[in-house]
Structure formats: C-alpha cells, structure tokens
Amino acid sequence: RPSKEGFDIVIGNPPYGAKISSIDKACFKHIFTSAQTIPNIQKGSLDTFSLFIDLGYQILHTKGNAIFIVPLSVTASDAMSGLHRLLINHCDEIYVSSYGDRPRRIFESAEQQVSIISFKKSSNKATRIMTTYINKRYSDESLWLLLDDLKFVNALHHIRNGRIPKIGNEIELGILCKLERCVTTIKDVYKREGLPIYYRKAGGRYYKIITKIPTHSSAEGELKVREKYQSLVGAALSSNLFYWFWLIHSDWHNLRSSELEMFPIPFESFSDEELDKINTLYDTYLNDLYSKSQTTKTGLKCFFARQSKMHIDAIDKFIGEKYGLSEIEINFLINYDYQYRNAE
C-alpha cells in the first residue's frame, strides 16, 4: 500500500559490494542514519545492502513489516552497528536466520552465506531479537526441510558492536551469558615486546590453526602476549569454545582482530600449576598437529586439525571449568558442528 504513511510490506534481495562515488557517499551519509559514523556510538556502513535495509525501514508504514535476504555479514561487522542501532531503536521485533554455503549452497545459483532479516517498524524499542545458528544444508537435504526446522532464541541482550550472535538454543544462550561475566579478554594480556601467537586471518571454516611459530601463510596474523600466558592464549584460541564464539560473532570466513580482542579469558584465575598444565595440553596438541601436517611444493604447511581433535577436546575440558561451564555445556561445545568439522 504505497501512501503518505508508507508501505505495509517491503521485501528485498538487494545488491552488495557496489562501488560508490565520493559524491554519492556524501549524499548517502546525509540520507541514511545507518551510514553515519558517530564516535563512541556507532560505525556507519555504505555497503549497498545496508543502505537498502535502511531505505526499506524509511518507506515502511508504522507497524509495517520488511524482510531482506542479505550477506551473512549483516550480523558480523563493526560497520553494521549503525544499522543495528537504527532497527533496535525503532522496531518491536527483529528476526535473523542465518545460512551457510557448505556443504551445499542454500541458493543453488549463489555461492554466498546469507542471513534473512525481518522486522516490524514501530515507535518502540525492540523487545526481542530472535536469532538462529548458522543453518547448514547437506548435499541431499531438502531446503524446505531445513527451513521448516528453524530454531530461534532471543539474543537482544547479547548484541555487541555490530555483532548479532548467531545462536539458536538455550544452551548457547547460557554459555554466552557465562562468558560475558568474565571481565578480562585476550586484549588484556597483549604486550608489545611479548611472545608471539600466530593465527590465520582467513580460511579455516571448521578449525582455527593457532601456533607458537609462523606457518608462513599469506593470511597469517600475529599477536604479542605476556610470556606467562602464551600457551594459555594459544590453547584458548585453539579450543572448541573459541571456534563456537568466533562462529557466532563472525562472517564464518575472516578472523578479525576485533573478534580476537573481544574473546573473554579469565587469565588471572589460573594458578602457576594450572598454567603448567595448559602448557602441556597445548604442546601435546601442537606436536600432534605438526606430526600429521603436510608441506606443499610451495612450502606451505597444510594442517588437518580434525585428526587432532581429541587434544582440542582435552583443552576444553580443562579450561571450561574456569568459565563456569557445566559438563553438559562443555560437551555441547565439543560436539558443536561435529558432523561438518569431522567430515573427510
């Protein structure tokens, strides 16, 4: 119903990643609230899909509904904080379901991970942001079977800096609550002249390879941490817990420094004896990881972390208690995405 009051329904599958001229950028920043960067409040986005969502909101009638199919990054980028703030402040309910492109594409013609975001415009702040985990489709699985079995949970109180956590059950909600009680993060053990921890900024959908020595990958990043906590940081970032934490806050491809820095780690609660134990667990895992690795003709190390998962699981069983996780929660993390992470 196009009228002075706006549309009752807006539906879209907008483009993304388009090049925008400097003149258009200036214009869009004037038109779209979500495109504006406000220091210490929000970071704006000029990605076309974000602008289309903002436009959809603007042309909606109050109590009207909008739904968009957009890239998964709508849930996982600092630059989405402006859009999230707009919707949270002016929509009763927001629903976000997310979908991977492995093992089989959700949409056959597009190799793209996507989220479907819907919202109802109102004069009130959101009372619910209902989310799912990243739904994945087996090669022989019907798309409709997947869509008919979506599970949502209210993640309203767990939105942070452009991240809508992709969680879908009460166990995940409980784990996230316990992690948020930890007041220290990995950033608190950074030290300019510290010891290195190496990680890959891209790739590694099902495992994050975290080492003490460089692997010479072109996508390799480096952290410098206090010597006392090098193994603790390496072990924690190698854990199933961190894989889950990264997955629910990321675009399921890139490992950004901001995602590392927001990961809670209760380092002060570890005694010297416990730090020795975690050092042993981490070294055992690394030794096994390297023993099963292969070197390509170009000299790049290829790791097969699934073959060393028993050692990763041992890390989770040890550090999980420090986060206050129950045995049920630790086992949930150990078995999270098991059918995909352990597939050949």
Short mmCIF file of C-alpha atoms in Angstrom, two decimals, residues 43-231:
data_model
loop_
_atom_site.label_atom_id
_atom_site.label_comp_id
_atom_site.label_asym_id
_atom_site.label_seq_id
_atom_site.Cartn_x
_atom_site.Cartn_y
_atom_site.Cartn_z
CA LYS A 43 30.15 2.97 12.83
CA GLY A 44 28.28 3.57 9.61
CA SER A 45 28.13 1.36 6.52
CA LEU A 46 27.92 2.35 2.87
CA ASP A 47 27.51 -1.20 1.61
CA THR A 48 24.54 -1.21 -0.72
CA PHE A 49 22.67 -3.99 1.08
CA SER A 50 22.79 -2.00 4.33
CA LEU A 51 21.51 1.12 2.57
CA PHE A 52 18.64 -0.87 1.06
CA ILE A 53 17.61 -2.13 4.51
CA ASP A 54 17.69 1.44 5.82
CA LEU A 55 15.60 2.60 2.85
CA GLY A 56 13.16 -0.26 3.44
CA TYR A 57 12.76 0.90 7.02
CA GLN A 58 12.18 4.51 5.92
CA ILE A 59 9.40 3.70 3.44
CA LEU A 60 7.55 1.35 5.80
CA HIS A 61 4.25 2.30 7.37
CA THR A 62 4.37 2.21 11.18
CA LYS A 63 3.51 -1.40 12.07
CA GLY A 64 4.61 -2.39 8.57
CA ASN A 65 6.90 -5.39 8.02
CA ALA A 66 10.10 -5.76 5.99
CA ILE A 67 12.15 -8.79 5.06
CA PHE A 68 15.50 -8.90 3.25
CA ILE A 69 17.90 -11.61 2.10
CA VAL A 70 21.40 -10.20 2.58
CA PRO A 71 25.01 -11.37 3.15
CA LEU A 72 25.80 -13.01 6.50
CA SER A 73 27.99 -10.02 7.33
CA VAL A 74 24.85 -8.13 8.37
CA THR A 75 25.34 -9.97 11.68
CA ALA A 76 29.10 -9.62 11.95
CA SER A 77 30.81 -6.32 11.25
CA ASP A 78 31.67 -3.18 13.20
CA ALA A 79 30.16 -1.25 10.29
CA MET A 80 26.75 -2.81 10.93
CA SER A 81 26.46 -1.15 14.35
CA GLY A 82 24.68 1.87 12.82
CA LEU A 83 22.09 -0.32 11.10
CA HIS A 84 21.59 -2.44 14.22
CA ARG A 85 21.11 0.68 16.32
CA LEU A 86 18.50 2.05 13.91
CA LEU A 87 16.45 -1.15 13.91
CA ILE A 88 16.75 -1.87 17.63
CA ASN A 89 15.56 1.64 18.50
CA HIS A 90 12.59 1.65 16.12
CA CYS A 91 11.32 -1.92 15.65
CA ASP A 92 9.25 -4.08 18.00
CA GLU A 93 10.66 -7.39 16.87
CA ILE A 94 13.59 -8.39 14.71
CA TYR A 95 14.17 -11.88 13.33
CA VAL A 96 17.50 -13.00 11.88
CA SER A 97 18.03 -16.50 10.50
CA SER A 98 21.44 -17.38 9.02
CA TYR A 99 22.61 -19.92 6.45
CA GLY A 100 25.98 -21.30 5.38
CA ASP A 101 27.06 -22.25 1.87
CA ARG A 102 28.67 -25.55 2.90
CA PRO A 103 28.32 -28.49 2.46
CA ARG A 104 25.64 -27.40 -0.07
CA ARG A 105 24.56 -23.94 -1.15
CA ILE A 106 21.28 -22.65 0.23
CA PHE A 107 20.59 -20.95 -3.10
CA GLU A 108 21.94 -23.01 -5.98
CA SER A 109 22.83 -20.04 -8.16
CA ALA A 110 24.77 -18.14 -5.49
CA GLU A 111 27.84 -19.22 -3.53
CA GLN A 112 27.05 -16.91 -0.68
CA GLN A 113 26.41 -17.20 3.03
CA VAL A 114 23.27 -15.27 3.84
CA SER A 115 21.02 -14.02 6.59
CA ILE A 116 17.31 -13.37 6.27
CA ILE A 117 16.41 -10.36 8.40
CA SER A 118 12.85 -9.26 9.08
CA PHE A 119 11.49 -6.52 11.29
CA LYS A 120 8.29 -4.70 12.24
CA LYS A 121 8.51 -0.91 12.35
CA SER A 122 7.20 0.77 15.49
CA SER A 123 7.66 3.74 17.77
CA ASN A 124 9.13 1.49 20.46
CA LYS A 125 12.49 -0.16 21.04
CA ALA A 126 12.90 -3.84 20.27
CA THR A 127 11.80 -6.29 22.93
CA ARG A 128 13.13 -9.30 21.04
CA ILE A 129 15.85 -10.05 18.54
CA MET A 130 15.23 -13.65 17.59
CA THR A 131 18.21 -15.43 16.05
CA THR A 132 19.23 -18.85 14.76
CA TYR A 133 22.61 -20.51 14.48
CA ILE A 134 24.14 -20.83 11.01
CA ASN A 135 21.93 -23.43 9.37
CA LYS A 136 23.79 -25.79 7.05
CA ARG A 137 22.45 -27.98 4.31
CA TYR A 138 23.64 -31.48 3.47
CA SER A 139 24.05 -32.33 -0.22
CA ASP A 140 20.89 -34.46 -0.25
CA GLU A 141 18.83 -32.37 2.16
CA SER A 142 15.70 -30.55 1.05
CA LEU A 143 15.85 -26.79 1.50
CA TRP A 144 12.26 -26.80 2.75
CA LEU A 145 13.09 -29.40 5.38
CA LEU A 146 15.80 -27.06 6.66
CA LEU A 147 13.53 -24.01 6.64
CA ASP A 148 10.72 -25.85 8.42
CA ASP A 149 13.02 -26.70 11.34
CA LEU A 150 14.42 -23.26 12.22
CA LYS A 151 15.03 -22.72 15.94
CA PHE A 152 15.10 -19.19 17.37
CA VAL A 153 16.25 -17.71 20.67
CA ASN A 154 16.08 -14.14 21.98
CA ALA A 155 19.58 -12.61 21.74
CA LEU A 156 18.56 -8.99 22.40
CA HIS A 157 20.78 -8.55 25.44
CA HIS A 158 23.85 -10.02 23.73
CA ILE A 159 24.25 -7.61 20.79
CA ARG A 160 27.68 -6.01 20.76
CA ASN A 161 29.45 -3.63 18.40
CA GLY A 162 27.87 -4.72 15.12
CA ARG A 163 27.56 -8.36 16.14
CA ILE A 164 24.25 -10.21 16.39
CA PRO A 165 25.21 -13.62 17.82
CA LYS A 166 24.09 -16.49 15.61
CA ILE A 167 22.71 -18.75 18.35
CA GLY A 168 19.61 -20.93 18.33
CA ASN A 169 19.03 -22.63 21.68
CA GLU A 170 19.08 -22.11 25.44
CA ILE A 171 22.39 -23.95 25.92
CA GLU A 172 24.16 -21.46 23.66
CA LEU A 173 22.43 -18.60 25.43
CA GLY A 174 23.65 -19.94 28.78
CA ILE A 175 27.24 -20.33 27.57
CA LEU A 176 27.25 -16.80 26.19
CA CYS A 177 25.91 -15.42 29.48
CA LYS A 178 28.74 -17.12 31.39
CA LEU A 179 31.40 -15.82 29.01
CA GLU A 180 30.05 -12.30 29.35
CA ARG A 181 30.58 -12.46 33.12
CA CYS A 182 34.32 -12.70 32.52
CA VAL A 183 35.67 -9.15 32.81
CA THR A 184 39.05 -9.79 31.14
CA THR A 185 39.73 -10.53 27.47
CA ILE A 186 42.70 -11.57 25.38
CA LYS A 187 43.42 -7.90 24.77
CA ASP A 188 44.32 -7.60 28.46
CA VAL A 189 47.34 -9.90 28.00
CA TYR A 190 48.73 -8.14 24.92
CA LYS A 191 52.30 -6.94 25.31
CA ARG A 192 54.30 -5.09 22.68
CA GLU A 193 57.52 -6.99 23.50
CA GLY A 194 55.75 -10.24 24.38
CA LEU A 195 55.86 -13.70 22.83
CA PRO A 196 54.05 -14.37 19.55
CA ILE A 197 50.90 -16.31 18.81
CA TYR A 198 50.20 -16.87 15.11
CA TYR A 199 46.77 -17.24 13.50
CA ARG A 200 45.28 -17.16 10.02
CA LYS A 201 43.13 -14.15 9.19
CA ALA A 202 41.11 -16.00 6.55
CA GLY A 203 40.07 -19.55 5.73
CA GLY A 204 39.74 -22.44 8.11
CA ARG A 205 35.96 -22.65 8.32
CA TYR A 206 35.86 -25.51 10.80
CA TYR A 207 39.13 -25.11 12.73
CA LYS A 208 41.32 -22.18 13.70
CA ILE A 209 45.02 -23.04 13.47
CA ILE A 210 46.81 -21.21 16.29
CA THR A 211 50.56 -21.78 16.73
CA LYS A 212 53.67 -20.52 18.52
CA ILE A 213 55.78 -20.48 15.37
CA PRO A 214 54.93 -18.96 11.98
CA THR A 215 53.38 -21.13 9.28
CA HIS A 216 54.26 -18.61 6.51
CA SER A 217 50.69 -18.43 5.26
CA SER A 218 49.96 -15.28 3.25
CA ALA A 219 46.95 -14.73 5.53
CA GLU A 220 48.91 -15.08 8.76
CA GLY A 221 48.43 -12.66 11.63
CA GLU A 222 50.37 -12.27 14.86
CA LEU A 223 49.56 -11.41 18.47
CA LYS A 224 52.17 -10.48 21.06
CA VAL A 225 51.20 -11.58 24.57
CA ARG A 226 52.77 -11.73 28.00
CA GLU A 227 55.20 -14.66 28.22
CA LYS A 228 53.41 -16.18 31.20
CA TYR A 229 50.19 -16.55 29.22
CA GLN A 230 51.43 -17.53 25.74
CA SER A 231 50.30 -21.15 25.99
#
